[in-house]
Each structure stands twice: as C-alpha cells, then as structure tokens.
PDB file of C-alpha atoms in Angstrom:
ATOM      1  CA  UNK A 508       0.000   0.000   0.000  1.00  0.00           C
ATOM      2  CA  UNK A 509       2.353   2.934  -1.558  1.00  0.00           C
ATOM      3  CA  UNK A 510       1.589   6.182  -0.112  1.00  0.00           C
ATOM      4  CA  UNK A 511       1.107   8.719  -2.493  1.00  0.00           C
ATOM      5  CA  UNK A 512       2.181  12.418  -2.280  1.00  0.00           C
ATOM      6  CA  UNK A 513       0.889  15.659  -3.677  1.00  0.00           C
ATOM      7  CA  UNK A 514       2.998  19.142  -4.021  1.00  0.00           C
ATOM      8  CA  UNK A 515       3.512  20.909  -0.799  1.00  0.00           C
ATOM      9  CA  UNK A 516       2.855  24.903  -0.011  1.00  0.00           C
ATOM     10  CA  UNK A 517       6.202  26.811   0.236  1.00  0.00           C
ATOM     11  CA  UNK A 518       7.623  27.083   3.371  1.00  0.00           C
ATOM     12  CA  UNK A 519       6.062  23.870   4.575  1.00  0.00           C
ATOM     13  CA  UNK A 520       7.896  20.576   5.390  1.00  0.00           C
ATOM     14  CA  UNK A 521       7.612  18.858   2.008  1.00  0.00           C
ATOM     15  CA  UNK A 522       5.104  16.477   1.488  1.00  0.00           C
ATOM     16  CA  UNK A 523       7.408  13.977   0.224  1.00  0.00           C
ATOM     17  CA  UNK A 524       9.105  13.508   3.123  1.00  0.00           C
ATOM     18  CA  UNK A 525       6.108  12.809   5.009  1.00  0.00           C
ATOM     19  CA  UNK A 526       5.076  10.418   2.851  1.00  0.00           C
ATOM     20  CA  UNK A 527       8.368   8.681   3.341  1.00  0.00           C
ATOM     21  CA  UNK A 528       7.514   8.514   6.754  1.00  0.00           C
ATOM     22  CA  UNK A 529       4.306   7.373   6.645  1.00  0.00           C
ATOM     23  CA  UNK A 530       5.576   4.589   4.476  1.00  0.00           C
ATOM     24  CA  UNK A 531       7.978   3.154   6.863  1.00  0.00           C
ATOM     25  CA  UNK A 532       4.485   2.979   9.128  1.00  0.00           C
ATOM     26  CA  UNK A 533       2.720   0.809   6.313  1.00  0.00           C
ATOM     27  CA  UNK A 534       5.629  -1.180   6.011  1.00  0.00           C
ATOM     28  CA  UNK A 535       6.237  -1.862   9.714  1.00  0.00           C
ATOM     29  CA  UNK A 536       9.406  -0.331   9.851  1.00  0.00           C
ATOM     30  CA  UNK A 537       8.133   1.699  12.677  1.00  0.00           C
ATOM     31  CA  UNK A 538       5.304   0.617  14.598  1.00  0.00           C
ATOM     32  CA  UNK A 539       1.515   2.090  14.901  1.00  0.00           C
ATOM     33  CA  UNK A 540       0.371   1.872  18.711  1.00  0.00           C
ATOM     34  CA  UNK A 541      -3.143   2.696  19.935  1.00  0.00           C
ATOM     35  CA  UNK A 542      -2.525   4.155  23.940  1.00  0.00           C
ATOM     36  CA  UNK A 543      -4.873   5.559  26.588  1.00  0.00           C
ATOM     37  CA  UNK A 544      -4.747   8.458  28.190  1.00  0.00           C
ATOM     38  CA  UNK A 545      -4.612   6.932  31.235  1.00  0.00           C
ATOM     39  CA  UNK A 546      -1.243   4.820  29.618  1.00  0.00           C
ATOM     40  CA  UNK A 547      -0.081   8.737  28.188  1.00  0.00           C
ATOM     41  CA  UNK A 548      -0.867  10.034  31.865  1.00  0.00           C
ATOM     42  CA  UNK A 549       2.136   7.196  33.368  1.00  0.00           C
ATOM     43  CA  UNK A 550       4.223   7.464  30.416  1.00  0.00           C
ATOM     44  CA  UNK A 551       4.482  11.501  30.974  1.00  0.00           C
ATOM     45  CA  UNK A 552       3.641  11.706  33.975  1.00  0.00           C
ATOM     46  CA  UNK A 553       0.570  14.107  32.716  1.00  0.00           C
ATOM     47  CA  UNK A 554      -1.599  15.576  35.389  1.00  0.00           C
ATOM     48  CA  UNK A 555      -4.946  17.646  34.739  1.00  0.00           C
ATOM     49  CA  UNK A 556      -3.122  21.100  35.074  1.00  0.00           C
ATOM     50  CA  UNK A 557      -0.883  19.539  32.333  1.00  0.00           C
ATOM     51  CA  UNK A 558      -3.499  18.953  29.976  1.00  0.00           C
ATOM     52  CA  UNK A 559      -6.088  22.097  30.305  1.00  0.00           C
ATOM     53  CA  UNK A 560      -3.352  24.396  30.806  1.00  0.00           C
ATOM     54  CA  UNK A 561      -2.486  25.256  27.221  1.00  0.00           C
ATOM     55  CA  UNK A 562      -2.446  23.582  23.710  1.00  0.00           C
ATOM     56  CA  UNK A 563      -0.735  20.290  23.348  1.00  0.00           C
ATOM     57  CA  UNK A 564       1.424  18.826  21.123  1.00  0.00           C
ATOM     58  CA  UNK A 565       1.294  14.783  20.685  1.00  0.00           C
ATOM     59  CA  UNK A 566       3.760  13.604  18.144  1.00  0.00           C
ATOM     60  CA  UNK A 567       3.542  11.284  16.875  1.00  0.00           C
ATOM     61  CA  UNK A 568      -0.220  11.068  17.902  1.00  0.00           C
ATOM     62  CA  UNK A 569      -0.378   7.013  15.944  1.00  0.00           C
ATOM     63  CA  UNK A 570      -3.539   5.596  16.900  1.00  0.00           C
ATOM     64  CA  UNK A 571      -4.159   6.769  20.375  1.00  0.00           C
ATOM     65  CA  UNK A 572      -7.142   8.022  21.938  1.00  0.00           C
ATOM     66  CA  UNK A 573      -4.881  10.352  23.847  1.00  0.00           C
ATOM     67  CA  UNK A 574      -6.457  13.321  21.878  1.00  0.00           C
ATOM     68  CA  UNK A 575      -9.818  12.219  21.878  1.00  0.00           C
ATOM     69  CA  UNK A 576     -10.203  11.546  25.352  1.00  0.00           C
ATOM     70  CA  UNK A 577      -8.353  14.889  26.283  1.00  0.00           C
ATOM     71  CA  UNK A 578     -10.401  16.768  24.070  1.00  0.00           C
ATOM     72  CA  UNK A 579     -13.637  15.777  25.923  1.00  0.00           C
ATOM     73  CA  UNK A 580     -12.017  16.694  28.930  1.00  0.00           C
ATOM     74  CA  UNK A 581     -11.711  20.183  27.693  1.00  0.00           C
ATOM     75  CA  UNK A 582      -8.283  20.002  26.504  1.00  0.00           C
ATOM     76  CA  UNK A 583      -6.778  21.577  23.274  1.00  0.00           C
ATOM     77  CA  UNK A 584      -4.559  18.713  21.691  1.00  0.00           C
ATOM     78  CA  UNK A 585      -3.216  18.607  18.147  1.00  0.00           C
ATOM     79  CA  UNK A 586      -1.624  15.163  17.019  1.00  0.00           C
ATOM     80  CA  UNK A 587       1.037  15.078  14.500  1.00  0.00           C
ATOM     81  CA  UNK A 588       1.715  12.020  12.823  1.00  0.00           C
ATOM     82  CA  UNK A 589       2.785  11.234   8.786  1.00  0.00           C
ATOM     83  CA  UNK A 590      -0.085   8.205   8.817  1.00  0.00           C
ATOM     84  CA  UNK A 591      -2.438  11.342   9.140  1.00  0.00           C
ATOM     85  CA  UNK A 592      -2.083  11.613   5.257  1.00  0.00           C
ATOM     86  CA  UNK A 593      -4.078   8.273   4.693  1.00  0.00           C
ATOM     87  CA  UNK A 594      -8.019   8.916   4.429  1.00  0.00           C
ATOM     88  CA  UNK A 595      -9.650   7.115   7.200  1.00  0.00           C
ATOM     89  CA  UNK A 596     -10.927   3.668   4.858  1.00  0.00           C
ATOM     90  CA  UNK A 597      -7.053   3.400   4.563  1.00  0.00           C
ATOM     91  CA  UNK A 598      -5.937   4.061   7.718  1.00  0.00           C
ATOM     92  CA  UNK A 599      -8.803   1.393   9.354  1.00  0.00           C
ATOM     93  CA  UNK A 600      -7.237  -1.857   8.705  1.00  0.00           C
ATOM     94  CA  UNK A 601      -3.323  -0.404   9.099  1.00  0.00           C
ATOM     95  CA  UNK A 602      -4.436   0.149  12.625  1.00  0.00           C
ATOM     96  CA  UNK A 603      -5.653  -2.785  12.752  1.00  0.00           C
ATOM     97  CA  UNK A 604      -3.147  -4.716  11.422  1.00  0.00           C
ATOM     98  CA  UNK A 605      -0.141  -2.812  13.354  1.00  0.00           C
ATOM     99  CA  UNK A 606      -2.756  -3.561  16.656  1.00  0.00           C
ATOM    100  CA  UNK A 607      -2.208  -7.452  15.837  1.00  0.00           C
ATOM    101  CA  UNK A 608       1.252  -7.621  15.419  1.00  0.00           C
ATOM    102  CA  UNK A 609       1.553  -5.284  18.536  1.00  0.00           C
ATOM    103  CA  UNK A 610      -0.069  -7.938  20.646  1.00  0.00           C
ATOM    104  CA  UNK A 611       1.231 -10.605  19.178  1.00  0.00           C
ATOM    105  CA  UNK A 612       4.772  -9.489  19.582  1.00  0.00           C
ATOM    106  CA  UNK A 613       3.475  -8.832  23.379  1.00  0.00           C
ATOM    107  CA  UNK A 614       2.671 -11.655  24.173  1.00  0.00           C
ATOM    108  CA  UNK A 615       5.864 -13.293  22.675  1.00  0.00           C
ATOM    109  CA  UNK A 616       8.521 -11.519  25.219  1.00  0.00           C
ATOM    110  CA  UNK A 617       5.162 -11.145  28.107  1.00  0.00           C
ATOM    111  CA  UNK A 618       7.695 -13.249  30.551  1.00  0.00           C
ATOM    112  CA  UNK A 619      10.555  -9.998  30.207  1.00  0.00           C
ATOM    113  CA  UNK A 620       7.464  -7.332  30.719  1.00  0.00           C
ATOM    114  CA  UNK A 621       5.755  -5.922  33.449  1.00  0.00           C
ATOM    115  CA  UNK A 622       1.592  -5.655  32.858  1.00  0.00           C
ATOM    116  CA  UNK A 623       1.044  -5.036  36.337  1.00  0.00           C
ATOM    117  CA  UNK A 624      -0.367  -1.404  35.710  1.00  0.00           C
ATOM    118  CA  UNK A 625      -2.825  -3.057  33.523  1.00  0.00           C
ATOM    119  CA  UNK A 626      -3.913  -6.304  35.036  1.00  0.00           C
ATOM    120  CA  UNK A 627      -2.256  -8.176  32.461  1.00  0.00           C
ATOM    121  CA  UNK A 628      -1.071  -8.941  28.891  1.00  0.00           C
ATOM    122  CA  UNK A 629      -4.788  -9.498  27.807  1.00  0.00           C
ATOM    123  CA  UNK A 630      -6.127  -7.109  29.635  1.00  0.00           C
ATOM    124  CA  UNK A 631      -3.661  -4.551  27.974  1.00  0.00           C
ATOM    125  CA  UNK A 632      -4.975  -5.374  24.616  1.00  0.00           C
ATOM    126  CA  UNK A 633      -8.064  -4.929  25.643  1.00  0.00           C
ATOM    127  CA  UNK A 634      -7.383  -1.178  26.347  1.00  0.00           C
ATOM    128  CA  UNK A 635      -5.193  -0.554  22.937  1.00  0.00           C
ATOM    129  CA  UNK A 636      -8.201  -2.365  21.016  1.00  0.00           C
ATOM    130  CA  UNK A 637     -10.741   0.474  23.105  1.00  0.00           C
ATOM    131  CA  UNK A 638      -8.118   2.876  22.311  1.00  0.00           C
ATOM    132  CA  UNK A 639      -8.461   2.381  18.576  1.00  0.00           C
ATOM    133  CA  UNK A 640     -11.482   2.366  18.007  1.00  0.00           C
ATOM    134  CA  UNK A 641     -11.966   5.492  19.917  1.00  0.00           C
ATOM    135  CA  UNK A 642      -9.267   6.800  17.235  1.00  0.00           C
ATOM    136  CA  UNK A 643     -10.397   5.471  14.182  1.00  0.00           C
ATOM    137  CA  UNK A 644     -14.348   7.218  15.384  1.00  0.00           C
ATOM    138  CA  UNK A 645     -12.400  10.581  16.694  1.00  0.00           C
ATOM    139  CA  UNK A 646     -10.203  10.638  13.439  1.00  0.00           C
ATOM    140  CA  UNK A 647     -13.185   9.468  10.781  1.00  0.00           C
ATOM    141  CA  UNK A 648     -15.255  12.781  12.446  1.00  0.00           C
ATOM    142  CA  UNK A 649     -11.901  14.600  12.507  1.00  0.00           C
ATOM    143  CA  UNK A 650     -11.196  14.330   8.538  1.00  0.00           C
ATOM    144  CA  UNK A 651     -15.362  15.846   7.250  1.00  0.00           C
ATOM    145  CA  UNK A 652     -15.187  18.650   9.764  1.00  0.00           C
ATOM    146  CA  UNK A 653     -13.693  21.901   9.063  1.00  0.00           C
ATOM    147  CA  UNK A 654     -10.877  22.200  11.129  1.00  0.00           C
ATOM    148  CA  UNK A 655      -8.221  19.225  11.595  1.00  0.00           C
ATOM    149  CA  UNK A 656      -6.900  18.230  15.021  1.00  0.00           C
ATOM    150  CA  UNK A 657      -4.954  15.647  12.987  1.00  0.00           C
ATOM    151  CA  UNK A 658      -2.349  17.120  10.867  1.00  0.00           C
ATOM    152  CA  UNK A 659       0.015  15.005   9.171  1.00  0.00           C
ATOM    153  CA  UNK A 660       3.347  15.954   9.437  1.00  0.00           C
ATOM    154  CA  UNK A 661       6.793  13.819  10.217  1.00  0.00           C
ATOM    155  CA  UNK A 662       9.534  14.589  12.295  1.00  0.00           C
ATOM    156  CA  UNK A 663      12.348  16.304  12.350  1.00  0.00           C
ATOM    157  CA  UNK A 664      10.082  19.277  10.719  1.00  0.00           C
ATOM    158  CA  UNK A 665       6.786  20.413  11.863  1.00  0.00           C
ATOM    159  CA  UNK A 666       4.377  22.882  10.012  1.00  0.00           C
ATOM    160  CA  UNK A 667       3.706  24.956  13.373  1.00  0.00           C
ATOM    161  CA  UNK A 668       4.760  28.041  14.398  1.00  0.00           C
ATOM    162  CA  UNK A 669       7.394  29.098  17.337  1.00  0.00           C
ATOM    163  CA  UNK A 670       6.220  28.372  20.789  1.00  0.00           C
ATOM    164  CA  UNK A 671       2.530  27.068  19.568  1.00  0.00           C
ATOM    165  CA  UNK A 672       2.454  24.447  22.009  1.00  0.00           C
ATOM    166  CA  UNK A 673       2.810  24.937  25.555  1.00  0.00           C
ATOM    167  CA  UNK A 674       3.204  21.381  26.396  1.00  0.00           C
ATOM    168  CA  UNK A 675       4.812  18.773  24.010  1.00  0.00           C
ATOM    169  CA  UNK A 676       4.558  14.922  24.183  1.00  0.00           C
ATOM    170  CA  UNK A 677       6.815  12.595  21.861  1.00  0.00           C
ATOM    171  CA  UNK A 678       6.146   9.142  22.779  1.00  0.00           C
ATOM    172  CA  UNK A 679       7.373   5.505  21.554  1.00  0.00           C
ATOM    173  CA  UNK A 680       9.456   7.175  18.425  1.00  0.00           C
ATOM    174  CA  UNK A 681      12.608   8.721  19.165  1.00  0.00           C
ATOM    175  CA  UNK A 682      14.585   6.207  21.477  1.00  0.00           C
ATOM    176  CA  UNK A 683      11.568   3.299  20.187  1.00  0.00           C
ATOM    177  CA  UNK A 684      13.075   3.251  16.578  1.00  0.00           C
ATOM    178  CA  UNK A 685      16.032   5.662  16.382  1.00  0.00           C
ATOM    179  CA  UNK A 686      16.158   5.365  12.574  1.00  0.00           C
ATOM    180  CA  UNK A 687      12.978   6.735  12.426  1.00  0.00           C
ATOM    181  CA  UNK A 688      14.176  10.228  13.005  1.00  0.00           C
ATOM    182  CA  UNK A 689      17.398  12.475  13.557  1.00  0.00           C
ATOM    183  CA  UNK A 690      16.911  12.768  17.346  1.00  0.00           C
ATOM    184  CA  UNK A 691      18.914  15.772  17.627  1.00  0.00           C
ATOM    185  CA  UNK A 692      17.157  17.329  15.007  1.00  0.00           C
ATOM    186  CA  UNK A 693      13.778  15.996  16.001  1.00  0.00           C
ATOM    187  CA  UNK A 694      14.440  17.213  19.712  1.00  0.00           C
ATOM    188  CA  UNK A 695      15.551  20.715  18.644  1.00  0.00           C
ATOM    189  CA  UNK A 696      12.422  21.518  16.376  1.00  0.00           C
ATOM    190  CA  UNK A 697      10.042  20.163  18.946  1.00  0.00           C
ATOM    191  CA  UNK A 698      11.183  22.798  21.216  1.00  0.00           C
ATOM    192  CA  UNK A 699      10.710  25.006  18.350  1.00  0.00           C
ATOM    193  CA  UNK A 700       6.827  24.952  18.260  1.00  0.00           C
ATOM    194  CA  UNK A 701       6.728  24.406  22.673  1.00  0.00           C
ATOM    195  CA  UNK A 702       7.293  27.252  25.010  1.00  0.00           C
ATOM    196  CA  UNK A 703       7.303  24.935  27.919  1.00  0.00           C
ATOM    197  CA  UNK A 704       8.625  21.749  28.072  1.00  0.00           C
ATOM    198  CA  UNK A 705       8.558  18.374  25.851  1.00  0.00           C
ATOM    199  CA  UNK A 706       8.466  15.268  27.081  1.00  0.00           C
ATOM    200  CA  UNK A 707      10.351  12.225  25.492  1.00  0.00           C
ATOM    201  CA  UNK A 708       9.879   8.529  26.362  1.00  0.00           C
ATOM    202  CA  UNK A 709      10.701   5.914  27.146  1.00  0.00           C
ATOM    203  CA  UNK A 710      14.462   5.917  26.546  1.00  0.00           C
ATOM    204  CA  UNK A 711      14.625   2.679  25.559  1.00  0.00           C
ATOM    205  CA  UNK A 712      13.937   0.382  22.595  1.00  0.00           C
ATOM    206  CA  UNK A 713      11.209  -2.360  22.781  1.00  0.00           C
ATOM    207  CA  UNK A 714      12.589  -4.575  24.605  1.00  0.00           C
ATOM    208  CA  UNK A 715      14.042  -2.407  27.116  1.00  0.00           C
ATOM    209  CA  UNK A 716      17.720  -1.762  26.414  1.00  0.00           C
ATOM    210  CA  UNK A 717      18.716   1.766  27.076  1.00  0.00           C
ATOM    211  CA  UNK A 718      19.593   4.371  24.614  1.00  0.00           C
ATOM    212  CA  UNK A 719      23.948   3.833  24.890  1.00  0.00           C
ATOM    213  CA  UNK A 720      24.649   7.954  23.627  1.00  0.00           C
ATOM    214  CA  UNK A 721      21.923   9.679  25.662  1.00  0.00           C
ATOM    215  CA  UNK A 722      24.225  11.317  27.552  1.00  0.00           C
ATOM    216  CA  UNK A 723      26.214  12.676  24.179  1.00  0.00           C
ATOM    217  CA  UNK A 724      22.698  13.808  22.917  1.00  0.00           C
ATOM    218  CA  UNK A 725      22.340  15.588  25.614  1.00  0.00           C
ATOM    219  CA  UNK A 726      25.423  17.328  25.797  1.00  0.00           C
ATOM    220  CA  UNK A 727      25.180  18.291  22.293  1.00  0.00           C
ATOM    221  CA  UNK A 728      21.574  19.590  22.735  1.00  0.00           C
ATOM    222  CA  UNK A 729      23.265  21.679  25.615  1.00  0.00           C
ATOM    223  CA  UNK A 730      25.540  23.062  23.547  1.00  0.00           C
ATOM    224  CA  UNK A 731      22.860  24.346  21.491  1.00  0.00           C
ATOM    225  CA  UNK A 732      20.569  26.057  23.865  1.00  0.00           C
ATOM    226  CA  UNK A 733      18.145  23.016  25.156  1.00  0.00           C
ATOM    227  CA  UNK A 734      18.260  22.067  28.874  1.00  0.00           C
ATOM    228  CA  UNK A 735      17.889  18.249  29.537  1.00  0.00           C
ATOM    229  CA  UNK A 736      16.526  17.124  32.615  1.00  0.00           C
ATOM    230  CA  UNK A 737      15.521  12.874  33.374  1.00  0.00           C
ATOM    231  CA  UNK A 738      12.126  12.857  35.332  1.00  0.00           C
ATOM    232  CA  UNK A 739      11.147   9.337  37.049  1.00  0.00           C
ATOM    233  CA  UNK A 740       7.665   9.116  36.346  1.00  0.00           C
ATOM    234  CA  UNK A 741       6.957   5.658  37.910  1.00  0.00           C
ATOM    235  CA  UNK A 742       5.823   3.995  34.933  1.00  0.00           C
ATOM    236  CA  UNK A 743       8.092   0.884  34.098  1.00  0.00           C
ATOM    237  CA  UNK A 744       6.860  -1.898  31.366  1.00  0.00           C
ATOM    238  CA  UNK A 745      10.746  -2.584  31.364  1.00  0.00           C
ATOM    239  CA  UNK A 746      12.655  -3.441  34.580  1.00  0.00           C
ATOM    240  CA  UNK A 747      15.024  -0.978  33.297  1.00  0.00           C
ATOM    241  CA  UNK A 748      13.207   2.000  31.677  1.00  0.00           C
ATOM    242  CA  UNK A 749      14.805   5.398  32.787  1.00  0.00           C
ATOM    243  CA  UNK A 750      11.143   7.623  32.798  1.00  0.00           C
ATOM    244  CA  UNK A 751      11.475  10.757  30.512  1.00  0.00           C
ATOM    245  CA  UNK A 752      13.469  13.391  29.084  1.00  0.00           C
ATOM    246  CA  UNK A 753      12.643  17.262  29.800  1.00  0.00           C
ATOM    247  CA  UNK A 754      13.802  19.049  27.050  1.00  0.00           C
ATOM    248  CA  UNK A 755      13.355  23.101  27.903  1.00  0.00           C
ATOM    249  CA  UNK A 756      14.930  25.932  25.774  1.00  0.00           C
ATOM    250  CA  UNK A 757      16.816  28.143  27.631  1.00  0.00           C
ATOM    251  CA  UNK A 758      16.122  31.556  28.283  1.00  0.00           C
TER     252      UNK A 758
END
C-alpha cells in the first residue's frame, strides 16, 4: 500500500518527506500503537493542570485516543503524525493490522514485561483495542469537519509556528526506533513549536535496552541552547526504563 504524495505549499515541510515517513508505518518499519490516556498520563507523567493548561502537542499522535479523550475533557490537543495523510478507509485496517502484530509481539517476550499497571497482557490489549477504536471514530469525524486536530506531518520538521504548544509529548518514536528520526534534530524543532517543556519517552527500545549515547545527545543539545533534565515518572513496562526526558529551551 504505496503512499502517495501531492505538491507541498512553500515554506512547509515537504510532502514527500512525510510520505516517506508514513511509508515506513505501512511497512512496519516503525510501529503504529493505539494508547490511553490513562497509559499517556504514566508514560508523561501528565496531570490535569498539564493537559487544560495550554495547547498540546502529541507527536507522533499514531492511533491513540490520547487526543480524543483529552479533548472531551476540555483540553486543546493537536496530534502530529505522517499516517495522518491516509483517508480514514485506509488508515482502518493499518491500525488494525499494526494492533495485531503489537499484541502478538506482546505476548511473545510477556515473561521480560511488566503488565502489572494493567492487570495483564490481555487485559492490555483490551485497552489498545478500546483505544483504537476510539481513534479510528475521533479521526473518521476529525477528517469531514472543518478544522483538523490531525495534521500530518513527520519529524524532524513540523508545520507549526514558534512556541505554539505549551506542552509537548513525543512518545514511543525517538529512542523506540532511532532510525525513524534524527533525534537531535527531532528534539531541537520540537522545542521550536513548545514554550514549555517536551516530554520524550521511554528511553529505551522495545525490549528495554537503554539508549547507549543519551548522555552525548544531551550534551550536544546543551551546547545548542536546550536544557535536559531525566524525570522518574513511575511507569516501568521494562525493569530498566529510565522515565522521561525534559527538554526546555533556555532563556
């Protein structure tokens, strides 16, 4: 299933390159997850004042109902993601396919996990499976309305404006599949479009091993005016997951 392109605006991140991006996606090369907000609230460590406080950023959205769920809440969330480009027929049954192999690969390493926080492996699909089909109802609605809370758009450049966001989330991408992505790049143009911090995690890859030049990515996003911080946020699916990365431009 090639994705196709069409000629970008000038000034805006090509539409090519997205549609690289969301290719790797319908090939598998990076993976399409469907999260709660209740998993996005552990994974960030999000709390209400987080979320109603200003607009947020969630990129790569995927298949979450992270949006959805925060919108109802009263939030103002815009989710960034290059599968955004598919029309929702497409996008169905590549959720639903990346949603099987997501369990299935699961359950295949379930003995080096930790489901606790959900009951347990099939309990945990259970939520991702509510979760997309919360998307795939949010996003359908999303795509005939007039304005689009799903914009597609691929890391490492965004078509917002400086400081847009006040909160930024980038989950499962940058440490998840580190091809996917110049990190340094990536990092530095999401706190571009936030004026208060982004949040990065986990910083590790699937099956839990830890990012080995974190601590060089860091220094070099140091040297070019981004402050790094590690938070614990308690949330641990790994027996060795870190929590998240702060990323704040300095003043």
């Amino acid at each position: 299933m090639p994705v196709e392109s069409t000629p970008s605006p000038g000034g805006s991140p090509t539409t090519d390159q997205v549609a690289a991006a969301a290719q790797a996606v319908v090939e598998g090369r990076v993976q399409l997850t469907s999260r709660t907000l209740d998993e996005y609230r552990m994974v960030f460590g999000l709390t209400d004042e987080d979320l109603l406080s200003g607009p947020v950023l969630d990129c790569p959205g995927g298949a979450s109902s992270f949006a959805a769920e925060s919108r109802a809440l009263g939030a103002q969330v815009i989710s960034a993601d290059p599968v955004y480009l598919l029309a929702p027929h497409i996008i169905e049954p590549l959720v639903r396919d990346h949603l099987a192999a997501s369990a299935a690969f699961g359950l295949a390493i379930a003995d080096q996990l930790d489901f606790s926080w959900a009951g347990s492996p099939e309990e945990h699909l259970v939520r991702w499976q509510g979760a997309a089909e919360t998307f795939l109802r949010d996003y359908a609605a999303d795509h005939a309305g007039p304005e689009r809370h799903y914009v597609p758009a691929a890391l490492p450049r965004l078509p917002f404006a400086d400081r847009q966001f006040r909160l930024s989330l980038c989950g499962f991408l940058l440490f998840t599949f580190p091809h996917a992505a110049d990190q340094e790049e990536a990092i530095l143009e999401l706190v571009r479009v936030t004026a208060g911090d982004v949040l990065i995690g986990p910083l590790e890859d699937p099956l839990g091993a830890p990012c080995s030049t974190l601590d060089a990515l860091r220094s070099r996003l140091a040297d070019r005016g981004v402050t790094t911080t590690t938070r614990d946020i308690g949330y641990s699916i790994h027996p060795r997951q870190r929590g998240v990365l702060v990323c704040t431009r300095n003043s």
